[in-house]
PDB file of C-alpha atoms in Angstrom:
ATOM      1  CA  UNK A 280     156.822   3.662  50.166  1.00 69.00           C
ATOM      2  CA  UNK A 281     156.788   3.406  54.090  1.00 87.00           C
ATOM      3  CA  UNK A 282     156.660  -0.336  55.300  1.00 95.00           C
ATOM      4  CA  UNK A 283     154.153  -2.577  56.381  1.00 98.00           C
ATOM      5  CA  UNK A 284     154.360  -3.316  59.828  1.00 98.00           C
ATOM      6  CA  UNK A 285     154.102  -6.826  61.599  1.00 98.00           C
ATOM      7  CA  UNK A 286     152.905  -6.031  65.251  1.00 98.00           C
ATOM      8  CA  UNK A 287     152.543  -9.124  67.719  1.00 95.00           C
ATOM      9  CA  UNK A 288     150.401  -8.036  70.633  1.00 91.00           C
ATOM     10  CA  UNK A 289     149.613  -9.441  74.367  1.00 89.00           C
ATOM     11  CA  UNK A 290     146.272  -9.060  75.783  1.00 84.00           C
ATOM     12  CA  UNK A 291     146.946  -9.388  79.591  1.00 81.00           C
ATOM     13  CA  UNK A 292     145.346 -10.516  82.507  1.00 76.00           C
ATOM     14  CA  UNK A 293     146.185 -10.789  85.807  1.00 72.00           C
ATOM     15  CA  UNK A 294     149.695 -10.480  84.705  1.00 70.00           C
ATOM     16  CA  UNK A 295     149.734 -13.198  82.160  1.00 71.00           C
ATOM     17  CA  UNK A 296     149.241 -13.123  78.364  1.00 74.00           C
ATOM     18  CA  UNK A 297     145.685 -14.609  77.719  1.00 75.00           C
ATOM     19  CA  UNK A 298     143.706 -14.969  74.288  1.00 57.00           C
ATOM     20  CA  UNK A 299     139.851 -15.825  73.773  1.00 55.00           C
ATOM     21  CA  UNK A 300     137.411 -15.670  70.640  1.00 60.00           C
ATOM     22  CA  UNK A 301     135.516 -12.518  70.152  1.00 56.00           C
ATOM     23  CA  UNK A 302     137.024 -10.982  73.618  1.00 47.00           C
ATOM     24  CA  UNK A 303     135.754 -14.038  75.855  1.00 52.00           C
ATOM     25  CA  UNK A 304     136.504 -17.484  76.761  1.00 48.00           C
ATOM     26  CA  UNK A 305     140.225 -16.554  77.897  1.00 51.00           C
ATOM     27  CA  UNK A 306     143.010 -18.961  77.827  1.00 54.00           C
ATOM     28  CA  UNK A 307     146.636 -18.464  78.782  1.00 57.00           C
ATOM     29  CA  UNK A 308     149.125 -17.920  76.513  1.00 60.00           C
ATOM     30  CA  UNK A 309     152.381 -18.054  78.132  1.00 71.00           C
ATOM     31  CA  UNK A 310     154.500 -15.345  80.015  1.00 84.00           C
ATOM     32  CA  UNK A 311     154.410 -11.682  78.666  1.00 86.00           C
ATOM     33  CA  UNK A 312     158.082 -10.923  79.296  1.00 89.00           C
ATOM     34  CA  UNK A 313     159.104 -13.507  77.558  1.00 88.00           C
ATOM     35  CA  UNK A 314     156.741 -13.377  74.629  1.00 90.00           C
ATOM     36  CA  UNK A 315     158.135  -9.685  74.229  1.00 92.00           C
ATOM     37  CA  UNK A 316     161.621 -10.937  74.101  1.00 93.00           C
ATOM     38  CA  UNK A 317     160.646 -13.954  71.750  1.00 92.00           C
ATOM     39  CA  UNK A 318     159.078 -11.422  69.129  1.00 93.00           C
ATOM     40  CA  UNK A 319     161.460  -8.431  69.371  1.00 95.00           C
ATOM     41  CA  UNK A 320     164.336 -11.525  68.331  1.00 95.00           C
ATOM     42  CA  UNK A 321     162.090 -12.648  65.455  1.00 95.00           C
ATOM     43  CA  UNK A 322     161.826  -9.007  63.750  1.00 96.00           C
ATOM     44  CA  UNK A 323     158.426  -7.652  65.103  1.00 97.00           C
ATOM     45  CA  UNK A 324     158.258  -4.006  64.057  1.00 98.00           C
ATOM     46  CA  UNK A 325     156.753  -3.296  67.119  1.00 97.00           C
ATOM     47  CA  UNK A 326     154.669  -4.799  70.047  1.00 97.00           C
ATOM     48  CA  UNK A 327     151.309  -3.922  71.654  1.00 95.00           C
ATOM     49  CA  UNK A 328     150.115  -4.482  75.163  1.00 92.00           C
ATOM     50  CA  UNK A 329     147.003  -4.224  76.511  1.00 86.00           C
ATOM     51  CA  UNK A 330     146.013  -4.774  80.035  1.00 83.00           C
ATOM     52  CA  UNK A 331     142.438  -6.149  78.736  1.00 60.00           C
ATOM     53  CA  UNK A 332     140.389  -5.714  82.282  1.00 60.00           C
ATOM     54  CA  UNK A 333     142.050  -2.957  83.734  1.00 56.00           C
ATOM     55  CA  UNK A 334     139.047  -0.458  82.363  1.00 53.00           C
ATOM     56  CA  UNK A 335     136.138  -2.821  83.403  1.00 48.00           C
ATOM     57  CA  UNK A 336     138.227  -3.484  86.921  1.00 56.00           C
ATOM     58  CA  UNK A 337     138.735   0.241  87.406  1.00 52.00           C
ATOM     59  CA  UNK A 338     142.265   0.074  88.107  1.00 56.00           C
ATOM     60  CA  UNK A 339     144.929   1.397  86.538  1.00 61.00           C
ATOM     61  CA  UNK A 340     147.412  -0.186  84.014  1.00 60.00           C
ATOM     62  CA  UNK A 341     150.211  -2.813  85.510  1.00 77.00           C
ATOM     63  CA  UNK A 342     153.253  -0.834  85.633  1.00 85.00           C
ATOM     64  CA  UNK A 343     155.816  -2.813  87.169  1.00 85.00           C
ATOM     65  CA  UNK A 344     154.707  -5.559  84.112  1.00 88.00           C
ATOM     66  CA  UNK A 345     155.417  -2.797  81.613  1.00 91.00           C
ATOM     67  CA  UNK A 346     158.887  -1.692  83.167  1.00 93.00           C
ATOM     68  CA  UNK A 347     159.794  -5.760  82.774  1.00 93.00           C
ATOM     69  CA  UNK A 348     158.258  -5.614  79.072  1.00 93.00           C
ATOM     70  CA  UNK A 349     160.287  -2.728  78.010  1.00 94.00           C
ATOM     71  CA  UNK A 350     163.616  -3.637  79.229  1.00 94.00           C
ATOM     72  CA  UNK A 351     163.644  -7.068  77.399  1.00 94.00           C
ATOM     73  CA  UNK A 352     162.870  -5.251  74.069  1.00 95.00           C
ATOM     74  CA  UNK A 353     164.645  -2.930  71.790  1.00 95.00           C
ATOM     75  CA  UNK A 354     161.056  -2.116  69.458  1.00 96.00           C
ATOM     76  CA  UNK A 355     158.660   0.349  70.109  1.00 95.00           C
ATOM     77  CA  UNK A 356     156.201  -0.292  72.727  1.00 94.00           C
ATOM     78  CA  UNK A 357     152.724   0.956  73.028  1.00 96.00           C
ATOM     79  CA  UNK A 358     150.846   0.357  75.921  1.00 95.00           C
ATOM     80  CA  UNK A 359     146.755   0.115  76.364  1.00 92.00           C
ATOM     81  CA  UNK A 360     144.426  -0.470  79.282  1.00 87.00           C
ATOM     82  CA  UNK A 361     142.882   1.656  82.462  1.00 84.00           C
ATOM     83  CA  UNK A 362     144.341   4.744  80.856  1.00 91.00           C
ATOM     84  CA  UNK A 363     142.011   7.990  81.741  1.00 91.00           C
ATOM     85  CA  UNK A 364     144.275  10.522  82.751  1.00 92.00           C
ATOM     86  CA  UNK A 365     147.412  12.615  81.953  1.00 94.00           C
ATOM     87  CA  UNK A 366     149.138  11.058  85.339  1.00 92.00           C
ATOM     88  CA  UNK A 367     147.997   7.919  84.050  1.00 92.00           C
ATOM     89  CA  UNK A 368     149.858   8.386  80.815  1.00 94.00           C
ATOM     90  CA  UNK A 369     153.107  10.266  82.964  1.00 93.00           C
ATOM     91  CA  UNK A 370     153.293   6.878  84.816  1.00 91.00           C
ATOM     92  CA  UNK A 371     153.101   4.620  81.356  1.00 92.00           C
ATOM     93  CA  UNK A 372     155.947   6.908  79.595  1.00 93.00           C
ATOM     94  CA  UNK A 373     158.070   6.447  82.905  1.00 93.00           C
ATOM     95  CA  UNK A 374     157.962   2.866  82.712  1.00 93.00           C
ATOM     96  CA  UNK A 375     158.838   2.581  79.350  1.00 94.00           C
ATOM     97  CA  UNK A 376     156.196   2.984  76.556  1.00 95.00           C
ATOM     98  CA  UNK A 377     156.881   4.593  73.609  1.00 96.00           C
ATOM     99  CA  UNK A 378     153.020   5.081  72.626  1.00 96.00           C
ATOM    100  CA  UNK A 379     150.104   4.828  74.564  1.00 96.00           C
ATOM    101  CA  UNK A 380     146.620   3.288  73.281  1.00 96.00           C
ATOM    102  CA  UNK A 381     143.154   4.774  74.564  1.00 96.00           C
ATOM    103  CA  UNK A 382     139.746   3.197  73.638  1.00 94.00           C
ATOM    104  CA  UNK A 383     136.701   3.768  76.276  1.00 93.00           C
ATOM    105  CA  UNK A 384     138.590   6.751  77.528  1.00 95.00           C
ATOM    106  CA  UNK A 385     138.285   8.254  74.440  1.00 97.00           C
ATOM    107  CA  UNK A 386     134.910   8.195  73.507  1.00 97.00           C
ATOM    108  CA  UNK A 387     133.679   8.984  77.393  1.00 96.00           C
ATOM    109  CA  UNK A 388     136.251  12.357  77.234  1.00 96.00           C
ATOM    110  CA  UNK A 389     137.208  13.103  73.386  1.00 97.00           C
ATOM    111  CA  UNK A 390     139.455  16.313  74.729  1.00 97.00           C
ATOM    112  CA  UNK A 391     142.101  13.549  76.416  1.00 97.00           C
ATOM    113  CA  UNK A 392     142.745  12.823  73.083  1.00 98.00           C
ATOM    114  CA  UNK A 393     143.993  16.599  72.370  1.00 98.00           C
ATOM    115  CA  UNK A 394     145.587  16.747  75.696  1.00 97.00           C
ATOM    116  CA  UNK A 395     147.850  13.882  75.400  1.00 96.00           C
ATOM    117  CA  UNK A 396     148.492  15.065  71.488  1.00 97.00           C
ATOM    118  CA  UNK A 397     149.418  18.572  72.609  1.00 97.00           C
ATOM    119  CA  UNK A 398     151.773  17.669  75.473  1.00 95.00           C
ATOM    120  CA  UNK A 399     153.407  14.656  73.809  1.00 95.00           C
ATOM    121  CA  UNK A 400     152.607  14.810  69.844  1.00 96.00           C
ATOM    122  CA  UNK A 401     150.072  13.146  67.783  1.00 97.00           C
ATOM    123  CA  UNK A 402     152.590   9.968  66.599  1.00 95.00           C
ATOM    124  CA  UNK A 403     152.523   8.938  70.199  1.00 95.00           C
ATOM    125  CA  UNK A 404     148.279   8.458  70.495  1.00 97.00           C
ATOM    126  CA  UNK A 405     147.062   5.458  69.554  1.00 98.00           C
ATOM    127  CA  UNK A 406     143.024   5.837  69.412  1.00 98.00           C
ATOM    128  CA  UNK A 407     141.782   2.155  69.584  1.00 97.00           C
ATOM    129  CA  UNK A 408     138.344   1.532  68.290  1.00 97.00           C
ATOM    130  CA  UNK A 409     136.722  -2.241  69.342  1.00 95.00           C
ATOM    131  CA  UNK A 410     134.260  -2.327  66.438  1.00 96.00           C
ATOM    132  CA  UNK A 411     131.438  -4.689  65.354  1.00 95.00           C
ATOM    133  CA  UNK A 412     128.167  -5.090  63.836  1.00 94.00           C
ATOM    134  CA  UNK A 413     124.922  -3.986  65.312  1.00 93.00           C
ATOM    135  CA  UNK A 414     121.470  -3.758  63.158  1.00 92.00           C
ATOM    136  CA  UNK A 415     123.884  -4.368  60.003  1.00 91.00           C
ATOM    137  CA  UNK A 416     126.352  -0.689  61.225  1.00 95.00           C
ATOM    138  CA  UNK A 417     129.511  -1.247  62.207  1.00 97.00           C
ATOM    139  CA  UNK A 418     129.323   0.037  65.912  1.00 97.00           C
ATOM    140  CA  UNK A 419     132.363   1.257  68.592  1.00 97.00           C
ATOM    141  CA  UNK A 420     131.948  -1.375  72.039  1.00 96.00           C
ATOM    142  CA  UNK A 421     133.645   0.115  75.218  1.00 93.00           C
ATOM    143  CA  UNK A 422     134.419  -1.094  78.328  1.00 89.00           C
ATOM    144  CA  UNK A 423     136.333  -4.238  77.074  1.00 83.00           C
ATOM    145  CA  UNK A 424     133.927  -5.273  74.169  1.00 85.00           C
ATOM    146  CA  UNK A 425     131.564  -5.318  76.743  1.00 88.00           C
ATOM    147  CA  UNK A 426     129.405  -2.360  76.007  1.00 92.00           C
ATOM    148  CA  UNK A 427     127.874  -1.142  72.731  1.00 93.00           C
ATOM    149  CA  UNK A 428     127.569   2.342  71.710  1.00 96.00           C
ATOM    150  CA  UNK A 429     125.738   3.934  68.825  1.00 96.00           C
ATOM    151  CA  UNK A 430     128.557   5.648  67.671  1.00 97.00           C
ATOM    152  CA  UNK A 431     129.618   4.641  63.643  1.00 98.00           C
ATOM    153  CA  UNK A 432     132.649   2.996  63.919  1.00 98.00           C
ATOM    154  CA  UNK A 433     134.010   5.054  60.819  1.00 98.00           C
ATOM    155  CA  UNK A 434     132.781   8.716  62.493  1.00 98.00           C
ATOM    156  CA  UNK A 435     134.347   7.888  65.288  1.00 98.00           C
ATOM    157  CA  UNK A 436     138.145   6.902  63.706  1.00 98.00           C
ATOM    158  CA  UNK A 437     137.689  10.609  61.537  1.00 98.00           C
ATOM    159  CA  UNK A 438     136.939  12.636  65.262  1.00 98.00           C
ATOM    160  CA  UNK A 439     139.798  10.658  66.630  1.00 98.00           C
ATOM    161  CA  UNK A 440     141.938  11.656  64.268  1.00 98.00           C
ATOM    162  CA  UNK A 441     140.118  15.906  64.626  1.00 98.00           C
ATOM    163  CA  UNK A 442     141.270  15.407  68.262  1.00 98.00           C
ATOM    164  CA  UNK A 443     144.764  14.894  67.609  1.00 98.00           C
ATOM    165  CA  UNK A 444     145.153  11.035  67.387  1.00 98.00           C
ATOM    166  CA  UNK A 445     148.117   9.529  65.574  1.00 98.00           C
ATOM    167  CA  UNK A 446     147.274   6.320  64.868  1.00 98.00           C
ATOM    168  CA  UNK A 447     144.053   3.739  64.726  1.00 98.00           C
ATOM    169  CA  UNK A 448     144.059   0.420  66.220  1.00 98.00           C
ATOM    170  CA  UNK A 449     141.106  -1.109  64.714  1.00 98.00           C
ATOM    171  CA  UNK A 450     139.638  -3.892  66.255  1.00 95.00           C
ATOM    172  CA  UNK A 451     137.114  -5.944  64.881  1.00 94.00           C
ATOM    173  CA  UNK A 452     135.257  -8.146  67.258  1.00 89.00           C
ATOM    174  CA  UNK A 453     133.136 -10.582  65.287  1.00 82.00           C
ATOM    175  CA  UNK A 454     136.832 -11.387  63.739  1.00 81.00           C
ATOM    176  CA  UNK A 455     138.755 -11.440  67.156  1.00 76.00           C
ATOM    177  CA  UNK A 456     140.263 -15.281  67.993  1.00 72.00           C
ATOM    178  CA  UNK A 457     138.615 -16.952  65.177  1.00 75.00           C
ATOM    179  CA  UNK A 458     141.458 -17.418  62.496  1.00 83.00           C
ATOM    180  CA  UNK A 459     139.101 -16.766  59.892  1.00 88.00           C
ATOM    181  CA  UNK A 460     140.543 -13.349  58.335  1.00 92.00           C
ATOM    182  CA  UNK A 461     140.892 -10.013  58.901  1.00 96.00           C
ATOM    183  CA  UNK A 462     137.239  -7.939  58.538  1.00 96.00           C
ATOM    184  CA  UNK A 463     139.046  -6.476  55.429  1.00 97.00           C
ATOM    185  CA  UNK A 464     135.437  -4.604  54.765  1.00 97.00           C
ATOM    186  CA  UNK A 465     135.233  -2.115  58.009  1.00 97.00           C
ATOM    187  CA  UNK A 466     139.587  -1.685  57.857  1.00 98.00           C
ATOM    188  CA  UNK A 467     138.991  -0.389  54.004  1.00 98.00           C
ATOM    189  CA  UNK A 468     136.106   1.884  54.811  1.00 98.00           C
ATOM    190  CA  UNK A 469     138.034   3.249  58.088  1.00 98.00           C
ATOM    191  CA  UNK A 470     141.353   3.656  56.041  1.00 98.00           C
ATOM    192  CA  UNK A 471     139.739   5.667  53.168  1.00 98.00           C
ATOM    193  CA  UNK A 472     138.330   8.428  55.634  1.00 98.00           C
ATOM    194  CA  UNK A 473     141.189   9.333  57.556  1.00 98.00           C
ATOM    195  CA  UNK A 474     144.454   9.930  56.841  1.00 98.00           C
ATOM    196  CA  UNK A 475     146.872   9.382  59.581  1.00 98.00           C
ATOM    197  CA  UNK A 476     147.790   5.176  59.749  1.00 98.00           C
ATOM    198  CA  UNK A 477     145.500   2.492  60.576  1.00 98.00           C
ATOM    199  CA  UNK A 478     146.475  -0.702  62.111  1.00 98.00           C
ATOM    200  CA  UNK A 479     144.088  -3.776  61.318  1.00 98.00           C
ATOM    201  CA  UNK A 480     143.608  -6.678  64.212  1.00 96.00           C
ATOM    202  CA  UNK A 481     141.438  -8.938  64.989  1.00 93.00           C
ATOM    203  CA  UNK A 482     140.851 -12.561  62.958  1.00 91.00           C
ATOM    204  CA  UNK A 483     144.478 -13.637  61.719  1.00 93.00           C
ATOM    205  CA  UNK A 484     144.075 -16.898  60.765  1.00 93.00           C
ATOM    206  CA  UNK A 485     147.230 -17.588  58.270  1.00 96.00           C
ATOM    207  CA  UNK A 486     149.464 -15.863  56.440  1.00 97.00           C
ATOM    208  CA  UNK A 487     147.457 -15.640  53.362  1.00 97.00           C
ATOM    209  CA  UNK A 488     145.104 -13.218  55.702  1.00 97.00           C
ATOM    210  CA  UNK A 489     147.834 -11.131  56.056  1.00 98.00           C
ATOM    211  CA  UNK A 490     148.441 -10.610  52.136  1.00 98.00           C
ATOM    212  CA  UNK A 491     144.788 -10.156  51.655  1.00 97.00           C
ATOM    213  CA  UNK A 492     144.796  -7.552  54.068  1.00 98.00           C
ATOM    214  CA  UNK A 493     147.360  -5.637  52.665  1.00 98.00           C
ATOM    215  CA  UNK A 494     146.664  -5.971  49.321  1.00 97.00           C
ATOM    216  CA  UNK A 495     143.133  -5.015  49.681  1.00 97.00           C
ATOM    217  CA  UNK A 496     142.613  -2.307  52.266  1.00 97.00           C
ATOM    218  CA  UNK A 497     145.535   0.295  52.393  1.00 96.00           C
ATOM    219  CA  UNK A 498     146.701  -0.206  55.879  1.00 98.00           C
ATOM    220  CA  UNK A 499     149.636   0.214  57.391  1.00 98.00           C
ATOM    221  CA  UNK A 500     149.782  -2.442  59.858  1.00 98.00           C
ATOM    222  CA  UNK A 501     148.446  -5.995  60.888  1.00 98.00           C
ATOM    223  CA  UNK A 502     148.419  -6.891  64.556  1.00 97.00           C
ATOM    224  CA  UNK A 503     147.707 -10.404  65.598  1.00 94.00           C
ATOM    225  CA  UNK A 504     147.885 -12.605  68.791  1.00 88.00           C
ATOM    226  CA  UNK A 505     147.208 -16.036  68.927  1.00 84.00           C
ATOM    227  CA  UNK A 506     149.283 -17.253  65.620  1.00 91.00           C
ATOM    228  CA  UNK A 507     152.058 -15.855  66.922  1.00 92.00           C
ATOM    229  CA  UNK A 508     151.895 -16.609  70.821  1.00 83.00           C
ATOM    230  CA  UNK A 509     150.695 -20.507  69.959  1.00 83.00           C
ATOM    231  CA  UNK A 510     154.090 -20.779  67.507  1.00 83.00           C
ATOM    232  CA  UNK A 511     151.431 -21.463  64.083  1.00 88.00           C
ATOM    233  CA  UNK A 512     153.626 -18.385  61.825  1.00 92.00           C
ATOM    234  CA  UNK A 513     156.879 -17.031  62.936  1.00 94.00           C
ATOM    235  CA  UNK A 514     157.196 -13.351  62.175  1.00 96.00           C
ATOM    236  CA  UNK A 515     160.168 -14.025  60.142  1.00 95.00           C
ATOM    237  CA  UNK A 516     158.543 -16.590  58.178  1.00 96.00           C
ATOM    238  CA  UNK A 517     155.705 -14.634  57.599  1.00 97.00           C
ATOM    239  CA  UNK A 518     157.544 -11.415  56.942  1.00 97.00           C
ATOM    240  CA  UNK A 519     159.445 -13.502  53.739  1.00 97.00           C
ATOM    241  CA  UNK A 520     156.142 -14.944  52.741  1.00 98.00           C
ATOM    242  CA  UNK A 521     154.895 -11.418  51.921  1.00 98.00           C
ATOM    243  CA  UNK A 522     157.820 -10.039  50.497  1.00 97.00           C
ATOM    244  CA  UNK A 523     157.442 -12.560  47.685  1.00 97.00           C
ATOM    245  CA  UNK A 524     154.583 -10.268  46.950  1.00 96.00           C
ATOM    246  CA  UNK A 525     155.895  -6.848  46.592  1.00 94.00           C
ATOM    247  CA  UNK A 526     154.291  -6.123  49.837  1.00 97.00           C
ATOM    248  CA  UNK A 527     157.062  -3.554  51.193  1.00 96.00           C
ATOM    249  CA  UNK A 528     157.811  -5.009  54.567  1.00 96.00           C
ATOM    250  CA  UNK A 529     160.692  -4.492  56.587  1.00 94.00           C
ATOM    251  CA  UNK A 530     163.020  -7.701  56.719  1.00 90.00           C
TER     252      UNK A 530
END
């Protein structure tokens, strides 16, 4: 049975690690480099970056912050944020990701999706999907959270995966910052139409959140932020915690 994975990620701004509630309201959370270093030590399976306004700035992703990032860590990196091109993905490989995440790329140009897949493999294109509710559907938001589409939340993870995505990164938004639990609802319904992994963020609030979440929805990962970066659950601590629940997780 493959492992569950523990993935800390850092939502950057302006070159600093920042975390809000429900994608606003940002506060700083410390120093990205060193955050990296701090959770590679602890036994994160991997780490996720995300340059948060890079799409609604129109810029492109901060390299020379990911070239720092990926020298102080031995874990895979995937890297998120301003990416709309295949020179824009050339430039994220050269400094040091091992995956790349695309969200409001994606859904404006579906075919970058296939692109990146066909030069570089599926395993190393991570389709994130910001999701919430609108009119009682969940909905995919571009642009940051900013902007909501019409697009079903769950159509839209089984085209990603048509197009040649290798991964999910499911975001829920009504969850995001709040501690109160993962939305284990939209992850299950998301997990049991595709069939490549999902990774579930968005509402970690304790560790017991993360046991629900695996227990209940069939994911393959749990990504959280502000538990970790704010010292509330170690990754090693919770890592044993699960274990004592047959939850096959890599120690």
């Amino acid at each position: 049975m493959l492992k569950k994975r523990i993935i800390p990620c850092l939502d950057v701004k302006d070159g600093r690690t920042v975390k809000g509630v429900n994608f606003v309201n940002l506060r700083d959370a410390g120093d990205a480099v060193e955050l990296a270093r701090r959770y590679a030590a602890e036994g994160a399976d991997e780490l996720v970056f995300l340059d948060i306004t890079a799409t609604i700035e129109k810029r492109k992703t901060l390299v020379s912050l990911v070239e720092k990032v990926a020298r102080a860590i031995n874990i895979p990196f995937t890297v998120g944020g301003g990416i709309k091109s295949m020179d824009d993905v050339e430039a994220i490989i050269d400094a040091g990701a091992d995956k790349i995440s695309i969200n409001t790329a994606a859904v404006n140009n579906p075919q970058l999706i296939t692109e990146i897949a066909s030069r570089f493999g599926s395993q190393f294109v991570v389709v994130a999907i910001d999701t919430g509710p609108v009119n009682g559907e969940w909905k995919v938001f571009i642009n940051g959270g900013r902007t909501p589409t019409s697009i079903s939340t769950t159509d839209w993870a089984i085209r990603a995966e048509k197009h040649g995505a290798g991964e999910i990164l499911l975001t829920s938004m009504s969850s995001d910052g709040t501690r109160k639990g993962f939305s284990t609802g939209i992850t299950r319904k998301v997990v049991e139409n595709i069939n490549i992994p999902v990774i579930a963020s968005g509402g970690a609030g304790s560790m017991e959140d993360f046991r629900e979440l695996f227990l209940t929805t069939g994911c393959s990962a749990a990504l959280a932020a502000s538990i970790f970066h704010y010292n509330d659950i170690s990754i090693g601590e919770l890592k044993r915690y699960l274990s004592q629940f047959n939850i096959p997780i890599r120690l």
